[in-house]
């Protein structure tokens, strides 16, 4: 079974940094889309960033461009989201997800096939 375990969330002041990790098991990376999504209270889950497991192609939503960096470690079957210069608007539950088909390459919710449980990120002002 595919399992994704997200970790690294916490409480941080505005301007601070956090690094999220997503440890995967139950599948082998093979041209898959590894993603991070977030859901703030009262809002829909939105895409944050994705990376292709094979060629490293990345996508970032506009609001995190230049502040967040996604990366992956194939050997550890883990991907990361380095979040710098955090703002209160980044407060949300962050979810990692994997897309096994070409639909995932658009880095949208509908393209993801498996999800991990979320990790809370809270940014205080």
CSV table of C-alpha atoms in Angstrom, one decimal:
chain,number,residue,atom,x,y,z
A,1,UNK,CA,0.0,0.0,0.0
A,2,UNK,CA,1.1,3.5,-0.7
A,3,UNK,CA,1.8,5.5,2.4
A,4,UNK,CA,3.0,9.1,2.8
A,5,UNK,CA,4.0,10.5,6.1
A,6,UNK,CA,4.4,14.3,6.3
A,7,UNK,CA,6.3,15.9,9.1
A,8,UNK,CA,8.1,19.1,10.1
A,9,UNK,CA,5.2,21.5,10.7
A,10,UNK,CA,5.1,23.7,13.7
A,11,UNK,CA,4.7,27.2,15.0
A,12,UNK,CA,7.0,29.9,13.7
A,13,UNK,CA,7.1,33.7,13.7
A,14,UNK,CA,6.7,35.6,10.5
A,15,UNK,CA,9.9,35.7,8.6
A,16,UNK,CA,10.9,32.4,10.0
A,17,UNK,CA,11.6,29.1,8.2
A,18,UNK,CA,10.4,25.5,8.4
A,19,UNK,CA,11.3,22.4,6.4
A,20,UNK,CA,8.6,19.8,5.7
A,21,UNK,CA,9.4,16.2,4.8
A,22,UNK,CA,7.3,13.6,3.2
A,23,UNK,CA,8.5,10.0,3.6
A,24,UNK,CA,7.0,7.6,1.1
A,25,UNK,CA,6.6,3.8,1.0
A,26,UNK,CA,4.8,1.2,-1.0
A,27,UNK,CA,5.9,2.4,-4.5
A,28,UNK,CA,9.0,3.1,-6.5
A,29,UNK,CA,9.6,6.6,-7.9
A,30,UNK,CA,9.1,6.5,-11.6
A,31,UNK,CA,8.3,9.7,-13.5
A,32,UNK,CA,5.9,10.6,-10.7
A,33,UNK,CA,4.7,13.9,-9.4
A,34,UNK,CA,5.6,14.6,-5.8
A,35,UNK,CA,3.6,17.4,-4.4
A,36,UNK,CA,2.8,19.7,-1.5
A,37,UNK,CA,-0.6,21.2,-1.0
A,38,UNK,CA,-2.1,23.2,1.8
A,39,UNK,CA,-5.5,23.9,3.3
A,40,UNK,CA,-6.2,27.0,5.4
A,41,UNK,CA,-9.3,27.1,7.6
A,42,UNK,CA,-12.4,27.8,5.5
A,43,UNK,CA,-10.6,27.5,2.3
A,44,UNK,CA,-10.2,24.8,-0.3
A,45,UNK,CA,-7.0,22.7,-0.6
A,46,UNK,CA,-4.6,24.4,-2.9
A,47,UNK,CA,-1.4,23.4,-4.7
A,48,UNK,CA,1.8,24.8,-3.3
A,49,UNK,CA,4.6,23.0,-5.2
A,50,UNK,CA,5.4,19.9,-7.1
A,51,UNK,CA,8.5,18.1,-8.4
A,52,UNK,CA,8.9,15.4,-11.0
A,53,UNK,CA,10.7,12.4,-9.5
A,54,UNK,CA,12.7,11.7,-12.6
A,55,UNK,CA,13.8,15.0,-14.2
A,56,UNK,CA,13.4,17.4,-11.2
A,57,UNK,CA,11.0,19.7,-13.0
A,58,UNK,CA,9.4,21.9,-10.4
A,59,UNK,CA,6.3,24.0,-10.1
A,60,UNK,CA,5.4,26.7,-7.6
A,61,UNK,CA,2.3,28.6,-7.0
A,62,UNK,CA,2.8,32.3,-7.3
A,63,UNK,CA,2.4,33.2,-3.7
A,64,UNK,CA,5.4,31.0,-2.6
A,65,UNK,CA,7.6,31.6,-5.6
A,66,UNK,CA,11.1,32.7,-4.4
A,67,UNK,CA,10.3,31.7,-0.8
A,68,UNK,CA,9.7,27.9,-0.9
A,69,UNK,CA,11.9,25.3,-2.4
A,70,UNK,CA,10.9,21.7,-3.2
A,71,UNK,CA,13.4,18.9,-3.5
A,72,UNK,CA,13.5,15.2,-3.4
A,73,UNK,CA,15.8,12.4,-2.3
A,74,UNK,CA,15.1,9.4,-4.4
A,75,UNK,CA,17.3,7.1,-2.3
A,76,UNK,CA,15.4,8.0,0.8
A,77,UNK,CA,12.0,8.1,-1.0
A,78,UNK,CA,11.4,11.4,0.6
A,79,UNK,CA,10.6,14.9,-0.7
A,80,UNK,CA,10.9,18.2,1.1
A,81,UNK,CA,9.5,21.7,1.2
A,82,UNK,CA,11.9,24.3,2.5
A,83,UNK,CA,9.8,27.3,3.5
A,84,UNK,CA,11.5,30.6,4.1
A,85,UNK,CA,10.3,34.1,4.9
A,86,UNK,CA,7.0,32.6,6.1
A,87,UNK,CA,4.0,34.9,6.5
A,88,UNK,CA,0.7,34.5,8.4
A,89,UNK,CA,-0.9,33.8,5.1
A,90,UNK,CA,1.1,30.6,4.9
A,91,UNK,CA,-0.7,29.2,7.9
A,92,UNK,CA,-2.4,26.0,6.9
A,93,UNK,CA,-2.4,22.2,7.1
A,94,UNK,CA,0.2,21.0,4.6
A,95,UNK,CA,-0.3,17.8,2.8
A,96,UNK,CA,2.1,15.8,0.7
A,97,UNK,CA,0.7,13.8,-2.3
A,98,UNK,CA,1.9,11.8,-5.2
A,99,UNK,CA,0.6,11.6,-8.7
A,100,UNK,CA,1.2,8.4,-10.7
A,101,UNK,CA,-0.1,9.5,-14.1
A,102,UNK,CA,0.4,12.5,-16.4
A,103,UNK,CA,-2.5,14.2,-14.7
A,104,UNK,CA,-0.3,14.8,-11.8
A,105,UNK,CA,2.1,16.8,-13.8
A,106,UNK,CA,-0.3,19.8,-13.7
A,107,UNK,CA,0.2,19.9,-9.9
A,108,UNK,CA,-3.5,20.0,-9.2
A,109,UNK,CA,-5.5,18.2,-6.6
A,110,UNK,CA,-7.3,16.1,-9.2
A,111,UNK,CA,-4.0,14.8,-10.5
A,112,UNK,CA,-2.9,13.3,-7.2
A,113,UNK,CA,-3.5,9.6,-6.4
A,114,UNK,CA,-2.4,9.3,-2.8
A,115,UNK,CA,-2.3,11.7,0.1
A,116,UNK,CA,-0.5,11.8,3.4
A,117,UNK,CA,-2.0,13.1,6.6
A,118,UNK,CA,-1.4,16.8,7.0
A,119,UNK,CA,1.1,18.6,9.2
A,120,UNK,CA,0.1,21.9,10.7
A,121,UNK,CA,2.1,25.1,9.9
A,122,UNK,CA,1.2,28.1,12.0
A,123,UNK,CA,2.9,31.5,11.3
A,124,UNK,CA,2.4,34.1,13.9
A,125,UNK,CA,2.6,37.8,13.1
